[in-house]
Structures are given as C-alpha cells and as structure tokens.
Amino acid sequence: MSIFLILLLINCCFGAEKLSKYNADPSETSVSGLSSGAFFATQMQIAFSESIKGAGIVAGGPYDCAAQTSYTSCMYSSNPSITKSISNTKSWSGNKIDDIKNLSRQKVYMISGTSDTTVSVSIMNQLYKYYVTEGQFIPSENVVFKKDLKAAHTFPTDFDSTGNNPCTTASSPYVSNCGFDGAEAILKHIYGPLKAKNTGSLTGKFIEIDQSEFLTNPRSSGMSMTGWVYVPKSCDNGEVCKLHIAYHGCLQGYEKIGDKYVKNTGYNRWADTNNIIVLYPQAVATTTRSLTDRAPFPNMNGCWDWIGWYGTDFNHKTGKQSAAMKKMIDRVVSGFNPIDPPTQLKIDSITDNSISLSWNQVIGASGYNIYRNGQKVNQFIITDNKFLDNNLNSGSTYTFIVKSLSSQGTESISSNTVTGKTTGESPSVEVPNGLAITDITLNSISLSWAPSLTAEQYNIYRNGNKIATVSLTTYKDINLNSNTEYKYQITSLKDSQESEKSLEVKASTLMEKVCFNDNNYNHVVAGRARQSGGYVFANGSNQNMGLYNTFTRTNLCKTQDNHYIIG
C-alpha cells in the first residue's frame, strides 16, 4: 500500500468528524460556486428550489446545458441553446426537480470576468436568459449580473492571500485579489444588509467532516471522503444561523490546492459576524468514464458533475452528488430550534362572541402569533402574553395554538392546544374564517379561506360590493386594474341565509411595466437612474446598466414608484 493511501485512510478514519446539526434556519440556505462549482450550484438551486434561498454564480452556465450538447459547447465563447433546458425545467417541475414556482422568490448574483476565456460572458448571458428573459423563472429585479470585472477565470476577492494567482491570470489556485469582494456581493444580495466582516482573527472553527456517510463509496462518484465546514462561534453556541454552501471549481479541491478555496475566498470573514455557517464540500478526480459522447474522458480535474460522469440523472434530485448534498444540507439544518414555544396556554374566559387566552412568556421572544382553527388570527405581532379573540360566533367551538417569534421573525413549534365553545345560540350560518391573499398579478388577486361546516356556498365581496358566489374555498378575482388596492370580505350561505361578513383583507395589484429606451446619460438626467464611478445604476433595483455616456442604451422599465429594472 502506498504512503499516499495510508495517509488518506488515516485522514478519513481519524481526522474527519461527523457533520453536526446546528440551529440553522432551513429557509436561509444558499449556494454558490466557481466554474464547475457554479454549474453545480445552479443544478442544486433548480433541483432543490424549495430548500434554496438564492445562488451566487461565478463563471457558470445554463442549467442542463451539458445534457443537451457536448460540454465544450457550454464553455469558452459559445452560445449554447437554452430552449431544451427551459422546456425540461418546466416538464420536470414537481417531479425530477422541485416545483419551479419556488424560483420566483430566489435571488441570484452572477459574476463574469472580462478576461475569462474558459467560461466567457456569452455563456453567462445564456444563463441570464434562462433565469430571466426567456425562462422567466426569476424576476429580473432579483438577479444581478456583474460583467465588468477585469478578471480571468478566478474567484474574486479584495485581499491578498499567500499563493493566490493574479486577477487577470487563469492559474492555480484560481482565487485572486481583484479589488472586488465576490463573497460580500453574493451574500449581501441573497441575505440583505450584513454586519461588517471580520478582517482579523476569526472566532469560529474549521472542521473537517466525513462525507462518506452521505454517499456510499463517494470517491467512485467524484466526491472526497471528507469535506470542510466553517462554524462561527455564535453558531457553535446555538444561536440561530444561516447556511451557505460554497462549491469549488475544477482543480480547486482540497487534494489539488489544500485549503486555499476554503480559507481564501472571503466567505468566512462575513460568516463570522453574521451567523452564517459555510459548508465547503469537496469533489475529487476519478477515472470513471462517461457513457455518452458529451464527455468521453474521465473527470481528471476533480470537477463537480455538471456533465454526467456519474449518471444521466446528474442534474436531478436523484443525481448521486446532488442527493448527497441534499442530505448534508438536511443534516446541518436538522438542529433548527429558533425559540421555545409558549407553554401552559389556557382559556381564561368565554362570552357569546369572545374567548380570552393567556400563556407563559417565552424568554427572548419578540412576540407571538395566534392560530384559531389552523388559521392565523392576528394581523400584527402580539407582544403581550394574553389575547382576546372577539370576532367569534356564539355557540361555536374553536381550537387555539400560539407560536413564539424569534428576533429574526421565525416561528417556534406550536404550544399546547386548547379548545373552547362560546356561549349562546349557535348561528345557522357560520362566518368564514382564515380569509387570505394567495397570489397577486397585474390584473388579478387570488383568495382562499377555511371551509365552514354549515356553508353550502360563499359570497365574495370586493370593496363592499358582492362580485361572485362560489362553492369552493378559493376564488380568483380577474380583470382588475394594475397598481390598485382592493378590499375583500366573504360570507357563508345556507338555505338562502347569509352569515355576517368575515374579517377584511386587502391587497394591491402589481404595477404594469412602463419602459423607456434611452441612453444612460438621459436616464440619469430623467431621474430614472444614478451614476457612480463612471457606471449607471437603476433606481430601486440598483442594477448595473453599464457606462455613463450617451452611447450606451438601456431599456429601463418602471415597476413601482422610483423602482426601475432592466427589461
């Protein structure tokens, strides 16, 4: 046995720890990557869209690209078709991948270097079209595309690290000081404002973790026996945290460049002060050959599988690497316990139309939400440990639970359940509960509510006027004006008797786009954009429109007051 294999076995068996569970909010998971890691990050984002909040893509390309053509057509200065990728995404939705409706809430930050000849801007233009203009999976205001960075095929940072390559040179370890903090741009776009990064000694710890428990014989499927995770001290102490997964590119795994990607990309500096756990899974080189002619060679550079080396389902939820990564994500977030639930919920008093509740206060809770018969009752956060529900029918039975809210607004699990019946005569027709807005478009608003045991039908009221009678517990109000507020109530009907009106809900339809095609100088003069550092940025969305001059033209669309997007 070679010394290398002996050291590898020792490292596997004695150096790595079991990946721990942390108090990480499952709704705050994001991914990013460079090169093959960027392609793979997009695959994870699309396949597991229900679990992913957003993605950072540095020199990546369209989802499913290499499944449609030779991998070389997805690199260099190519212009790969995305027609099949878009149709596959739609047809696989809810089956081979999560429901694509989840993508509409995601945020994406894309970075393409002007000197990148490995994955040029033409490839990333196709990715943008896949996301936004042709695929229309993600709103344009949620996607930032930075393509003016004077960089080669490398991960951009704003600090020097020993052994890193120059920004305009594509060479190992493919991490460079480009005067631009890529980690900051990605994390801030996904998570919003962050506390200042730690530029000194980090307070957390790097842990080598065992990847083999998530995939049988991982090396045969292109994953290392071990990976890395950075855990800030706050997260190790049990505070509520976020999870970001950073996928390295080809020739960037630990076996190729050591810990340079793990420690030099800049993610840990931001993670340390912002309660973000950073997982650095590791891919390895293999001698396994593809069964297709797309890549008739082994994965000798330790790339993440964006081609199909380890199965034709590589970009589905069932792909070997994808499924293993989802298990790792699930492990980290399985310790999520944002705040204790309320205890000793009880009913203090009952009248014909009210039930009074109280419970023990929860230390650290910013407030509480009240649920009656499964529907949230309060419009605003309840800050006291008692609540009077006085919108009830006489002679009717109601069940209540209460949930605590953490400082981040995350709910606890439910309190104990209490059930009470109001005094007086039962109504012949019950007032509907749980009226809520479920969807909004330019000219429609969708409603839903809890079924009433006594109702045969329901009347829908808009702005006080009856507009429809339905048998279902859903309704879509169409042909509305854009950018207009509407108010809704519903009533129950039985044997020609109508109940009192429900609680009112209101919503405004979206604003119709008004677009202006003009040069960037005139956009600034007209107040639709601002200029900074020689570049122009759209008001509201802050999208980079290019150079501040009269030659660069941009189609700028207004979607809200003082909010413009490139369209």
mmCIF file of N, CA, C and O in Angstrom, residues 389-419:
data_model
loop_
_atom_site.group_PDB
_atom_site.id
_atom_site.type_symbol
_atom_site.label_atom_id
_atom_site.label_comp_id
_atom_site.label_asym_id
_atom_site.label_seq_id
_atom_site.Cartn_x
_atom_site.Cartn_y
_atom_site.Cartn_z
ATOM 1 N N ASP A 389 -59.792 37.154 21.659
ATOM 2 C CA ASP A 389 -60.338 36.930 20.320
ATOM 3 C C ASP A 389 -61.836 37.210 20.375
ATOM 4 O O ASP A 389 -62.619 36.418 20.900
ATOM 5 N N ASN A 390 -62.240 38.344 19.838
ATOM 6 C CA ASN A 390 -63.639 38.778 19.980
ATOM 7 C C ASN A 390 -64.376 38.855 18.648
ATOM 8 O O ASN A 390 -65.321 39.616 18.486
ATOM 9 N N ASN A 391 -63.960 38.051 17.706
ATOM 10 C CA ASN A 391 -64.613 38.030 16.395
ATOM 11 C C ASN A 391 -65.307 36.701 16.168
ATOM 12 O O ASN A 391 -65.304 36.172 15.061
ATOM 13 N N LEU A 392 -65.889 36.129 17.207
ATOM 14 C CA LEU A 392 -66.377 34.758 17.151
ATOM 15 C C LEU A 392 -67.898 34.693 17.067
ATOM 16 O O LEU A 392 -68.599 35.656 17.397
ATOM 17 N N ASN A 393 -68.370 33.533 16.624
ATOM 18 C CA ASN A 393 -69.808 33.274 16.599
ATOM 19 C C ASN A 393 -70.252 32.691 17.931
ATOM 20 O O ASN A 393 -69.499 31.962 18.588
ATOM 21 N N SER A 394 -71.469 32.962 18.312
ATOM 22 C CA SER A 394 -71.992 32.376 19.552
ATOM 23 C C SER A 394 -72.248 30.885 19.354
ATOM 24 O O SER A 394 -72.480 30.412 18.237
ATOM 25 N N GLY A 395 -72.158 30.146 20.455
ATOM 26 C CA GLY A 395 -72.449 28.729 20.423
ATOM 27 C C GLY A 395 -71.568 27.934 19.472
ATOM 28 O O GLY A 395 -71.999 26.910 18.931
ATOM 29 N N SER A 396 -70.331 28.361 19.275
ATOM 30 C CA SER A 396 -69.422 27.700 18.315
ATOM 31 C C SER A 396 -68.136 27.267 19.002
ATOM 32 O O SER A 396 -67.663 27.913 19.953
ATOM 33 N N THR A 397 -67.542 26.193 18.487
ATOM 34 C CA THR A 397 -66.331 25.624 19.077
ATOM 35 C C THR A 397 -65.098 26.090 18.311
ATOM 36 O O THR A 397 -65.071 26.069 17.067
ATOM 37 N N TYR A 398 -64.063 26.481 19.050
ATOM 38 C CA TYR A 398 -62.819 26.974 18.454
ATOM 39 C C TYR A 398 -61.622 26.318 19.136
ATOM 40 O O TYR A 398 -61.633 26.097 20.349
ATOM 41 N N THR A 399 -60.602 26.053 18.325
ATOM 42 C CA THR A 399 -59.350 25.474 18.830
ATOM 43 C C THR A 399 -58.217 26.460 18.586
ATOM 44 O O THR A 399 -58.108 27.035 17.488
ATOM 45 N N PHE A 400 -57.356 26.635 19.589
ATOM 46 C CA PHE A 400 -56.285 27.629 19.510
ATOM 47 C C PHE A 400 -54.915 27.015 19.789
ATOM 48 O O PHE A 400 -54.792 26.091 20.601
ATOM 49 N N ILE A 401 -53.893 27.563 19.113
ATOM 50 C CA ILE A 401 -52.494 27.357 19.481
ATOM 51 C C ILE A 401 -51.800 28.709 19.384
ATOM 52 O O ILE A 401 -52.302 29.636 18.735
ATOM 53 N N VAL A 402 -50.630 28.816 20.013
ATOM 54 C CA VAL A 402 -49.824 30.035 19.957
ATOM 55 C C VAL A 402 -48.394 29.642 19.595
ATOM 56 O O VAL A 402 -47.903 28.592 20.023
ATOM 57 N N LYS A 403 -47.727 30.482 18.798
ATOM 58 C CA LYS A 403 -46.330 30.262 18.439
ATOM 59 C C LYS A 403 -45.501 31.487 18.796
ATOM 60 O O LYS A 403 -45.954 32.624 18.604
ATOM 61 N N SER A 404 -44.302 31.252 19.338
ATOM 62 C CA SER A 404 -43.380 32.346 19.652
ATOM 63 C C SER A 404 -42.669 32.797 18.378
ATOM 64 O O SER A 404 -42.518 32.035 17.436
ATOM 65 N N LEU A 405 -42.214 34.039 18.367
ATOM 66 C CA LEU A 405 -41.436 34.579 17.259
ATOM 67 C C LEU A 405 -40.049 34.962 17.744
ATOM 68 O O LEU A 405 -39.899 35.653 18.753
ATOM 69 N N SER A 406 -39.017 34.500 17.001
ATOM 70 C CA SER A 406 -37.648 34.874 17.339
ATOM 71 C C SER A 406 -37.384 36.299 16.869
ATOM 72 O O SER A 406 -38.209 36.915 16.194
ATOM 73 N N SER A 407 -36.205 36.825 17.199
ATOM 74 C CA SER A 407 -35.858 38.186 16.778
ATOM 75 C C SER A 407 -35.765 38.297 15.275
ATOM 76 O O SER A 407 -35.916 39.382 14.706
ATOM 77 N N GLN A 408 -35.499 37.152 14.584
ATOM 78 C CA GLN A 408 -35.462 37.146 13.121
ATOM 79 C C GLN A 408 -36.849 36.967 12.511
ATOM 80 O O GLN A 408 -37.009 36.928 11.300
ATOM 81 N N GLY A 409 -37.876 36.819 13.364
ATOM 82 C CA GLY A 409 -39.228 36.648 12.854
ATOM 83 C C GLY A 409 -39.613 35.220 12.553
ATOM 84 O O GLY A 409 -40.663 34.959 11.970
ATOM 85 N N THR A 410 -38.774 34.254 12.969
ATOM 86 C CA THR A 410 -39.055 32.842 12.728
ATOM 87 C C THR A 410 -39.930 32.289 13.842
ATOM 88 O O THR A 410 -39.714 32.567 15.015
ATOM 89 N N GLU A 411 -40.918 31.487 13.459
ATOM 90 C CA GLU A 411 -41.851 30.940 14.431
ATOM 91 C C GLU A 411 -41.290 29.692 15.124
ATOM 92 O O GLU A 411 -40.537 28.911 14.545
ATOM 93 N N SER A 412 -41.713 29.512 16.366
ATOM 94 C CA SER A 412 -41.408 28.284 17.104
ATOM 95 C C SER A 412 -42.390 27.197 16.683
ATOM 96 O O SER A 412 -43.303 27.433 15.885
ATOM 97 N N ILE A 413 -42.214 26.011 17.230
ATOM 98 C CA ILE A 413 -43.237 24.993 17.077
ATOM 99 C C ILE A 413 -44.461 25.406 17.898
ATOM 100 O O ILE A 413 -44.419 26.379 18.649
ATOM 101 N N SER A 414 -45.540 24.681 17.776
ATOM 102 C CA SER A 414 -46.799 25.082 18.405
ATOM 103 C C SER A 414 -46.790 24.880 19.917
ATOM 104 O O SER A 414 -46.105 23.990 20.439
ATOM 105 N N SER A 415 -47.567 25.687 20.592
ATOM 106 C CA SER A 415 -47.834 25.496 22.019
ATOM 107 C C SER A 415 -48.786 24.313 22.185
ATOM 108 O O SER A 415 -49.178 23.663 21.201
ATOM 109 N N ASN A 416 -49.181 24.049 23.396
ATOM 110 C CA ASN A 416 -50.258 23.085 23.616
ATOM 111 C C ASN A 416 -51.552 23.626 23.006
ATOM 112 O O ASN A 416 -51.680 24.827 22.733
ATOM 113 N N THR A 417 -52.500 22.760 22.746
ATOM 114 C CA THR A 417 -53.769 23.129 22.125
ATOM 115 C C THR A 417 -54.854 23.297 23.184
ATOM 116 O O THR A 417 -54.922 22.509 24.135
ATOM 117 N N VAL A 418 -55.674 24.319 23.009
ATOM 118 C CA VAL A 418 -56.847 24.491 23.882
ATOM 119 C C VAL A 418 -58.082 24.654 23.003
ATOM 120 O O VAL A 418 -58.007 25.211 21.901
ATOM 121 N N THR A 419 -59.208 24.165 23.486
ATOM 122 C CA THR A 419 -60.471 24.234 22.742
ATOM 123 C C THR A 419 -61.559 24.797 23.645
ATOM 124 O O THR A 419 -61.671 24.409 24.821
#
